[in-house]
Structures are given as C-alpha cells and as structure tokens.
Short mmCIF file of C-alpha atoms and ligand atoms in Angstrom, two decimals:
data_model
loop_
_atom_site.label_atom_id
_atom_site.label_comp_id
_atom_site.label_asym_id
_atom_site.label_seq_id
_atom_site.Cartn_x
_atom_site.Cartn_y
_atom_site.Cartn_z
CA MET A 1 172.57 33.28 85.86
CA LYS A 2 172.56 29.64 84.70
CA LEU A 3 176.06 28.19 84.25
CA LEU A 4 177.21 25.44 81.89
CA LYS A 5 180.09 23.49 83.46
CA ILE A 6 182.35 22.26 80.69
CA GLY A 7 185.07 19.63 80.46
CA MET A 8 187.53 20.72 77.76
CA VAL A 9 189.07 17.87 75.73
CA GLY A 10 192.29 18.68 73.88
CA LEU A 11 194.35 21.83 74.47
CA GLY A 12 196.43 21.89 71.29
CA ARG A 13 196.58 24.42 68.46
CA LEU A 14 192.78 24.88 68.33
CA GLY A 15 191.78 23.55 71.77
CA LYS A 16 193.57 26.44 73.49
CA ARG A 17 191.65 28.96 71.36
CA HIS A 18 188.32 27.27 72.13
CA ALA A 19 189.20 27.12 75.83
CA GLU A 20 190.01 30.85 75.92
CA ASN A 21 186.77 31.68 74.12
CA LEU A 22 184.70 29.57 76.51
CA ALA A 23 186.43 30.74 79.67
CA LEU A 24 186.92 34.41 78.87
CA ARG A 25 184.39 35.40 76.21
CA CYS A 26 181.25 33.26 76.67
CA PRO A 27 178.87 34.42 79.41
CA GLY A 28 177.23 31.34 80.97
CA ALA A 29 180.20 29.03 80.33
CA LYS A 30 182.70 27.76 82.91
CA ILE A 31 185.56 25.39 82.19
CA GLU A 32 185.34 23.16 85.25
CA ALA A 33 187.80 20.50 84.06
CA ALA A 34 190.18 19.87 81.17
CA CYS A 35 192.05 16.94 79.72
CA SER A 36 195.10 16.70 77.47
CA LEU A 37 197.84 14.15 76.94
CA ASP A 38 200.41 16.91 77.30
CA PRO A 39 201.42 18.03 80.83
CA VAL A 40 202.58 21.42 79.52
CA GLU A 41 199.12 22.05 78.06
CA ARG A 42 197.47 21.00 81.34
CA ALA A 43 199.71 23.44 83.22
CA TRP A 44 198.67 26.14 80.71
CA ALA A 45 194.99 25.51 81.54
CA LYS A 46 195.73 26.07 85.22
CA THR A 47 197.84 29.22 84.89
CA ARG A 48 196.00 30.85 81.97
CA LEU A 49 192.41 29.88 82.81
CA GLY A 50 192.48 28.85 86.46
CA VAL A 51 191.22 25.30 85.75
CA GLU A 52 192.04 23.10 88.76
CA ASP A 53 190.50 19.75 87.79
CA LEU A 54 192.99 18.46 85.19
CA PHE A 55 193.22 15.01 83.59
CA GLU A 56 195.46 13.07 81.26
CA ASP A 57 192.74 10.50 80.66
CA PHE A 58 189.39 11.42 79.08
CA SER A 59 187.46 8.56 80.74
CA ALA A 60 188.71 9.60 84.17
CA MET A 61 187.47 13.16 83.53
CA LEU A 62 184.08 11.87 82.38
CA GLU A 63 183.76 9.71 85.47
CA SER A 64 184.83 12.11 88.17
CA ALA A 65 184.55 15.75 87.02
CA ASP A 66 181.50 17.83 87.92
CA ILE A 67 180.53 18.76 84.33
CA ASP A 68 177.36 19.20 82.23
CA ALA A 69 179.08 19.23 78.84
CA VAL A 70 182.27 18.29 77.02
CA PHE A 71 183.91 20.39 74.31
CA ILE A 72 186.05 18.11 72.14
CA ALA A 73 189.10 19.44 70.27
CA SER A 74 191.30 16.35 70.59
CA SER A 75 192.96 14.64 67.62
CA SER A 76 190.39 13.55 65.02
CA ALA A 77 190.87 9.80 65.61
CA PHE A 78 189.39 10.15 69.13
CA HIS A 79 186.33 12.26 68.29
CA THR A 80 183.80 9.46 67.85
CA ALA A 81 184.69 7.40 70.91
CA GLN A 82 184.83 10.47 73.15
CA THR A 83 181.55 11.89 71.77
CA VAL A 84 179.63 8.63 72.16
CA ALA A 85 180.98 8.03 75.69
CA ALA A 86 180.08 11.59 76.74
CA LEU A 87 176.57 11.37 75.26
CA LYS A 88 176.04 8.05 77.07
CA ALA A 89 177.19 9.72 80.29
CA GLY A 90 174.39 12.30 79.84
CA LYS A 91 176.58 15.25 78.75
CA HIS A 92 175.97 17.86 76.06
CA VAL A 93 178.70 17.55 73.44
CA PHE A 94 180.47 19.91 71.07
CA CYS A 95 182.81 18.03 68.74
CA GLU A 96 185.31 19.64 66.37
CA LYS A 97 185.17 18.48 62.78
CA PRO A 98 185.55 15.75 61.61
CA MET A 99 182.86 13.99 63.64
CA GLY A 100 184.58 10.71 62.84
CA ILE A 101 187.27 9.38 60.59
CA SER A 102 184.91 7.05 58.70
CA VAL A 103 181.27 7.23 57.66
CA GLN A 104 180.55 4.32 60.03
CA GLU A 105 182.00 6.33 62.94
CA CYS A 106 179.83 9.34 62.00
CA LEU A 107 176.73 7.13 61.86
CA ALA A 108 177.53 5.89 65.38
CA VAL A 109 177.62 9.51 66.60
CA GLU A 110 174.38 10.30 64.77
CA GLU A 111 172.65 7.34 66.40
CA ALA A 112 173.93 8.22 69.88
CA ALA A 113 172.79 11.86 69.43
CA GLU A 114 169.39 11.01 67.92
CA VAL A 115 168.26 8.84 70.83
CA ARG A 116 169.12 11.64 73.27
CA PRO A 117 167.06 14.63 72.05
CA ASN A 118 167.39 16.39 75.41
CA GLN A 119 171.16 16.58 75.11
CA VAL A 120 172.74 19.03 72.67
CA PHE A 121 175.15 17.65 70.12
CA MET A 122 176.91 20.04 67.75
CA VAL A 123 179.68 19.50 65.22
CA GLY A 124 182.18 22.28 64.48
CA PHE A 125 181.46 23.66 61.03
CA VAL A 126 182.67 27.10 62.02
CA ARG A 127 181.98 28.94 58.76
CA ARG A 128 178.26 28.69 59.43
CA PHE A 129 178.84 31.11 62.35
CA ASP A 130 180.80 33.70 60.36
CA PRO A 131 178.71 36.89 60.02
CA SER A 132 179.21 37.13 56.22
CA TYR A 133 178.43 33.45 55.58
CA ARG A 134 175.33 33.72 57.82
CA TYR A 135 174.20 36.90 56.08
CA ALA A 136 174.51 35.17 52.71
CA LYS A 137 172.39 32.26 53.98
CA GLU A 138 169.70 34.68 55.19
CA MET A 139 169.69 36.41 51.78
CA ILE A 140 169.37 33.08 49.98
CA ASP A 141 166.53 31.98 52.27
CA ALA A 142 164.80 35.32 51.55
CA GLY A 143 165.02 34.64 47.79
CA ALA A 144 167.54 37.42 47.04
CA ILE A 145 169.30 35.47 44.25
CA GLY A 146 166.37 33.31 43.13
CA GLU A 147 167.12 29.59 43.24
CA PRO A 148 170.79 28.89 44.07
CA PHE A 149 172.25 26.25 41.74
CA LEU A 150 176.04 26.55 41.92
CA VAL A 151 178.50 26.97 44.79
CA ARG A 152 182.14 27.77 44.06
CA SER A 153 184.27 27.63 47.18
CA GLN A 154 187.93 27.41 48.04
CA THR A 155 190.10 26.85 51.09
CA VAL A 156 193.69 28.01 50.70
CA ASP A 157 196.45 27.87 53.28
CA LEU A 158 199.88 29.47 53.34
CA ASP A 159 202.77 27.43 51.96
CA GLU A 160 204.69 27.93 55.21
CA TYR A 161 202.32 25.47 56.96
CA ALA A 162 202.84 22.70 54.35
CA ALA A 163 205.65 20.90 56.20
CA PHE A 164 203.45 20.67 59.32
CA GLN A 165 200.47 19.52 57.23
CA VAL A 166 202.41 16.57 55.76
CA GLY A 167 202.81 15.12 59.25
CA PHE A 168 199.11 15.76 59.96
CA VAL A 169 197.81 13.76 56.94
CA PRO A 170 197.67 10.28 58.57
CA SER A 171 195.58 11.51 61.53
CA SER A 172 193.49 14.12 59.68
CA GLY A 173 192.33 11.94 56.79
CA GLY A 174 193.98 14.13 54.12
CA ILE A 175 193.12 17.23 52.13
CA PHE A 176 189.47 16.39 51.31
CA LEU A 177 188.47 15.42 54.87
CA ASP A 178 190.56 17.99 56.68
CA MET A 179 190.21 21.07 54.47
CA ASN A 180 187.58 20.57 51.73
CA ILE A 181 185.05 19.36 54.32
CA HIS A 182 184.22 22.98 55.21
CA ASP A 183 183.46 23.82 51.55
CA ILE A 184 181.38 20.63 51.23
CA ASP A 185 179.33 21.64 54.26
CA LEU A 186 178.77 25.13 52.82
CA ALA A 187 177.65 23.72 49.46
CA ARG A 188 175.09 21.41 51.16
CA TRP A 189 173.92 24.28 53.40
CA TYR A 190 173.47 26.84 50.65
CA LEU A 191 172.04 24.49 48.02
CA GLY A 192 169.79 22.60 50.48
CA ASP A 193 170.44 19.29 48.76
CA GLU A 194 172.51 16.10 49.05
CA VAL A 195 175.42 15.12 46.81
CA GLU A 196 174.88 12.29 44.34
CA SER A 197 178.32 12.00 42.71
CA ALA A 198 181.79 13.46 43.15
CA TYR A 199 184.93 13.85 41.07
CA ALA A 200 188.33 15.06 42.24
CA ILE A 201 191.72 15.65 40.70
CA GLY A 202 194.86 17.05 42.23
CA GLY A 203 198.59 16.78 42.58
CA SER A 204 201.66 17.52 44.61
CA PHE A 205 202.88 20.40 42.48
CA VAL A 206 205.06 22.12 45.08
CA HIS A 207 205.68 19.52 47.80
CA PRO A 208 206.28 15.95 46.55
CA GLU A 209 206.06 14.78 50.21
CA PHE A 210 202.24 14.93 49.94
CA ALA A 211 202.28 12.37 47.11
CA GLN A 212 204.36 10.06 49.31
CA VAL A 213 201.51 10.00 51.87
CA LYS A 214 198.95 9.58 49.01
CA ASP A 215 197.69 13.14 49.41
CA ALA A 216 198.02 16.36 47.38
CA ASP A 217 198.95 19.99 47.88
CA ASN A 218 196.37 21.34 45.40
CA THR A 219 193.01 19.80 44.43
CA CYS A 220 189.89 20.55 42.37
CA ALA A 221 186.57 18.85 43.03
CA LEU A 222 183.20 18.78 41.30
CA LEU A 223 179.99 17.72 43.05
CA LYS A 224 176.68 16.88 41.43
CA PHE A 225 173.68 17.13 43.73
CA ALA A 226 170.51 14.99 43.52
CA SER A 227 168.57 17.89 41.94
CA GLY A 228 171.33 18.50 39.38
CA LYS A 229 172.75 21.51 41.29
CA MET A 230 176.56 21.83 41.28
CA ALA A 231 179.57 22.67 43.42
CA ASP A 232 183.09 23.49 42.25
CA LEU A 233 185.47 23.28 45.22
CA SER A 234 189.21 23.73 45.38
CA VAL A 235 191.93 23.53 47.99
CA SER A 236 195.51 24.71 48.08
CA ARG A 237 198.21 24.31 50.69
CA THR A 238 200.73 26.42 48.76
CA ALA A 239 199.64 30.06 48.80
CA PHE A 240 202.03 32.93 49.42
CA HIS A 241 199.60 35.81 49.99
CA GLY A 242 197.60 34.54 53.01
CA HIS A 243 194.80 32.24 54.14
CA ASP A 244 192.31 32.65 51.31
CA THR A 245 188.89 31.12 51.96
CA HIS A 246 186.20 32.48 49.68
CA THR A 247 182.85 31.37 48.34
CA GLU A 248 180.47 32.30 45.52
CA ILE A 249 176.83 31.25 45.32
CA VAL A 250 175.19 31.56 41.90
CA GLY A 251 171.40 31.69 41.68
CA THR A 252 168.79 32.14 38.95
CA LYS A 253 168.50 35.86 39.82
CA GLY A 254 171.91 36.86 41.13
CA ILE A 255 175.26 35.94 42.65
CA LEU A 256 176.64 36.32 46.17
CA LYS A 257 180.41 36.52 46.68
CA ILE A 258 181.87 36.14 50.15
CA GLY A 259 185.36 37.31 51.07
CA MET A 260 186.85 37.21 47.57
CA THR A 261 189.91 39.16 48.73
CA PRO A 262 191.25 37.86 52.07
CA ALA A 263 191.87 41.34 53.45
CA LYS A 264 193.24 41.63 56.99
CA ASN A 265 191.35 44.90 57.50
CA ARG A 266 190.34 47.98 55.46
CA VAL A 267 193.88 49.27 54.88
CA GLU A 268 195.04 49.49 51.27
CA ILE A 269 198.68 50.17 50.42
CA PHE A 270 199.51 52.39 47.43
CA ASP A 271 203.26 52.63 46.81
CA LEU A 272 206.17 51.87 44.50
CA HIS A 273 204.87 48.31 43.98
CA GLY A 274 201.30 49.30 43.05
CA ALA A 275 198.07 48.95 45.07
CA ARG A 276 197.50 46.01 47.45
CA VAL A 277 195.96 44.89 50.76
CA PRO A 278 197.50 43.03 53.72
CA CYS A 279 195.93 39.53 54.05
CA VAL A 280 194.85 37.31 56.95
CA LYS A 281 197.52 34.74 57.77
CA ASP A 282 195.66 31.67 58.93
CA PHE A 283 192.20 30.13 59.42
CA TYR A 284 191.96 31.38 62.99
CA GLU A 285 192.62 34.98 62.07
CA ARG A 286 189.99 34.74 59.33
CA PHE A 287 187.36 33.02 61.47
CA GLU A 288 188.14 34.33 64.97
CA GLU A 289 184.74 35.96 65.37
CA ALA A 290 183.00 32.83 64.04
CA PHE A 291 184.82 30.57 66.52
CA ARG A 292 183.57 32.72 69.39
CA ALA A 293 180.02 32.78 68.01
CA GLU A 294 180.14 28.99 67.53
CA ALA A 295 181.19 28.41 71.16
CA MET A 296 178.50 30.83 72.36
CA ALA A 297 175.86 29.07 70.23
CA PHE A 298 176.74 25.73 71.83
CA VAL A 299 176.56 27.18 75.35
CA GLU A 300 173.22 28.89 74.67
CA CYS A 301 171.70 25.75 73.10
CA ALA A 302 172.81 23.65 76.09
CA LEU A 303 171.53 26.18 78.64
CA ASN A 304 168.23 26.96 76.90
CA GLY A 305 167.42 23.59 75.33
CA ASP A 306 167.53 24.99 71.76
CA ALA A 307 168.42 22.87 68.73
CA PRO A 308 171.82 23.76 67.17
CA ILE A 309 171.99 24.84 63.51
CA VAL A 310 174.65 22.20 62.76
CA LYS A 311 173.45 18.66 63.36
CA ALA A 312 175.10 15.26 63.55
CA ARG A 313 173.69 14.45 60.10
CA ASP A 314 175.64 17.39 58.62
CA GLY A 315 178.83 15.84 60.00
CA THR A 316 178.01 12.46 58.48
CA GLU A 317 177.03 13.78 55.05
CA ALA A 318 180.07 16.05 54.70
CA THR A 319 182.32 13.14 55.71
CA ARG A 320 180.59 10.86 53.21
CA VAL A 321 181.31 13.35 50.42
CA GLY A 322 184.90 13.87 51.66
CA PHE A 323 185.56 10.13 51.46
CA SER A 324 184.01 9.95 48.00
CA LEU A 325 186.32 12.75 46.81
CA ALA A 326 189.35 10.97 48.28
CA GLU A 327 188.26 7.77 46.52
CA SER A 328 187.73 9.60 43.23
CA PHE A 329 191.16 11.26 43.51
CA ARG A 330 192.88 7.93 44.29
CA GLU A 331 191.10 5.91 41.63
CA GLY A 332 190.79 8.53 38.88
CA ARG A 333 187.04 8.11 38.34
CA ILE A 334 183.71 9.62 39.39
CA ALA A 335 182.62 8.35 42.81
CA ILE A 336 178.97 7.64 43.47
CA VAL A 337 178.09 9.22 46.83
CA ARG A 338 174.47 7.99 46.99
CA ARG A 339 172.03 6.40 44.53
N1 NAD B 401 187.19 23.91 62.54
C1 NAD B 401 188.36 24.16 62.05
O1 NAD B 401 188.53 25.01 61.18
C2 NAD B 401 189.55 23.40 62.56
C3 NAD B 401 190.83 23.94 62.42
C4 NAD B 401 191.91 23.24 62.96
C5 NAD B 401 191.72 22.02 63.60
N2 NAD B 401 190.46 21.50 63.68
C6 NAD B 401 190.23 20.20 64.34
O2 NAD B 401 190.53 20.31 65.73
C7 NAD B 401 191.11 19.12 66.22
C8 NAD B 401 192.38 19.45 66.98
O3 NAD B 401 193.30 20.04 66.09
P1 NAD B 401 194.63 20.73 66.62
O4 NAD B 401 195.26 21.36 65.46
O5 NAD B 401 194.33 21.55 67.82
O6 NAD B 401 195.48 19.44 67.06
P2 NAD B 401 196.72 19.36 68.06
O7 NAD B 401 197.45 18.14 67.66
O8 NAD B 401 197.43 20.66 68.15
O9 NAD B 401 196.04 19.12 69.50
C9 NAD B 401 195.43 17.90 69.85
C10 NAD B 401 195.08 17.96 71.34
O10 NAD B 401 194.33 16.81 71.67
C11 NAD B 401 194.90 16.17 72.80
N3 NAD B 401 194.60 14.74 72.70
C12 NAD B 401 194.95 13.90 71.70
N4 NAD B 401 194.46 12.67 71.95
C13 NAD B 401 193.78 12.77 73.12
C14 NAD B 401 193.05 11.85 73.92
N5 NAD B 401 192.92 10.57 73.55
N6 NAD B 401 192.47 12.29 75.06
C15 NAD B 401 192.60 13.59 75.44
N7 NAD B 401 193.27 14.51 74.73
C16 NAD B 401 193.86 14.09 73.60
C17 NAD B 401 196.39 16.49 72.73
O11 NAD B 401 196.97 16.34 74.02
C18 NAD B 401 196.31 17.93 72.27
O12 NAD B 401 196.02 18.76 73.39
C19 NAD B 401 191.33 18.22 65.00
O13 NAD B 401 190.33 17.23 64.99
C20 NAD B 401 191.18 19.13 63.80
O14 NAD B 401 190.60 18.50 62.67
C21 NAD B 401 189.39 22.17 63.20
#
C-alpha cells in the first residue's frame, strides 16, 4: 500500500485532533514528523502517536524530515509563510483555515499552488466534508430545489468559550474571519457565485470585552452575489444550549434545511420540564466525522493525484468577503467586495 509521510505542524486544540485522525484513522497516512512550539505537545506526539522526529522549528522540519506532505494547524498568522515554503520544497500541503490573514497573503498561496499542479494544496473548510452538507450539495446539483438563490447560515458557540475567544481575536482576525468564514464558504459553494457587496452589523451584547478589541459577540451579515443571489449569515458566541451550526438553502422549487436542531444524538427527553434534546457542545463534536473525512480526502488526493474539492481560490474568496464584512461592521456602511 502506498504511504503518505506527513509532517504535522501545530499540535494545539485542533492540531492534536487532526494528528490523531491522520495517525489512527486514515489508511495510507503516516505522521513521520511533527513540529510545535510547545515541548509538552511534542512529548504528547511521541507518547500518544509514536512520532520520533520532533521539531520546535518548522523550517528545520522542512529541511531535514523525510516527508511528502505537511498538514498545517499552527496559529493563523503562520499559515501563509509555512504553506508557501512547503509548496516550494515540493510538498503536498493541507492548511487549516484561514489560508492567510490578509487577501494579499491568500493570493500568495494561490499563486504558489497554481504553478505547482502536481502538488496537492487544500484549505480546511471542513463543513464541505460533513455528510449532510455534502448530501445537500448533491441534491442542489441534481436540481432538487430548482435554482438556489438564498443561503441562511449560522455559527453559534457556547458562552462558556467567550473568555477564551477574547484572547484569540488578535491572532484569529475576529468573528467574521474566524467564525463566519465557514458560512461564507458554504454560501459561495451552494450558490455557485461570487459576492459583490457585503453589509454587517453586530455588538458586544453580553461580553463588553469584545468591543474593547474592536470585535463583537453577536453579528448579522448580508451578502449580495454578482447574480443578485443572497446570503443571510449570523454568528453568536453567547449560546447556552450548545454549538449550533445550521444552514438553509432556498431555491425556486424547494428548501433544504441542514441541522436546524443541534441534537447530540436521537435521544429526546420528556419530563417535568417538557420535551427537549441534548445538544452537541462544540464544533469538534458537531463535525468530528467531517474532520476525519477531510483528512482522508487530503491523503487520497495526495496519493492518487486527484484534485481536492476545496481549492486555494476558495480560501482567498472567503477571506476577501470576511475582510469586507469586518470593514462594513467597523465603518457602518456597505462594503464593495468586487466590481
Ligand atoms: N476548521 C475549523 O473549524 C477550525 C476550528 C478551530 C481552529 N481552526 C484553525 O486551526 C488553527 C489552530 O487552532 P488551535 O485552536 O488548534 O490553536 P492553538 O493555539 O491551540 O494551537 C496552535 C498550535 O500551533 C503551534 N504553533 C504556533 N506557531 C507555530 C510556528 N510558528 N511553528 C510551529 N508551530 C507553531 C503551537 O505550538 C500550537 O501547537 C487556527 O488557524 C484556527 O483558525 C480551525
């Protein structure tokens, strides 16, 4: 069996999950080396996954490790430089979202990927690998709801993570680039069109600390696409029931609704308090299966020479819209995304 030797970059909150998926649940993948700034995380890679070739420095790993690919889940500010360096070194690259922390950075990745068609580059828009989101896309492509013209989508996190998120704002780019970017990608994917203008409002209704870092804890955004199609996207960091990502696609002949109730499983509770369902707690619990499918898709593309379904251009365009929404929110006016 062909084997893809991978250098894992970043072993934090998400990097550890990716590393476990690649090492334990992806036939054809082997984590040959790993790098992290944190010695405790490097020790984890050795004891949990048996990785012997461990680095603090990414460039040192790229130079000396025996790897065919890198899988990047480092802090967002390093994504572009690490991706471009790895592509130039002849590696296949998976890069977590965002692809870069400016549109210019994303364009640099796009350029580096485009001139190397024999290397796989894939950006991590995980929802595209969720079975329900994929099924909806197949239905739309088969004409099941006629012509889709409106996407309503939301990303909602539990309030208990808000304090952590405040500290994350400077490196993540804020609510539109960190959270809304997934909904933006879905809207582009389902509507098959590019965004022309964007408008966002929001506020720090529960946690004033977000306003202090020029961000928000709840936002609403409207996108107008070149064809006139629409998206209505919202984000909240202050939910109490669970992680609540759901999406609706409205077409000329029908509507698809995906995950409108964030149920943990099929159990329903009927008791003194009424009827209710337990909910998923965080993004990983909701998208666990999709994360595994995403990692497997990258490995298969790299081993078989197939083109990934998420391309560098998707990373650039979603980032472009995310920045436009942040600009609209800051300046209180409609932002022109493209003319
Ligand atoms: N797709 C999703 O739904 C999703 C969800 C969460 C996070 N993310 C993305 O994943 C990335 C990581 O997020 P996280 O929550 O795991 O962050 P984290 O802060 O928990 O972990 C960051 C990791 O990167 C390492 N690192 C930082 N700079 C490095 C460098 N220069 N060289 C090598 N390693 C370096 C750190 O040592 C750490 O292991 C972020 O870009 C984030 O946007 C995506």
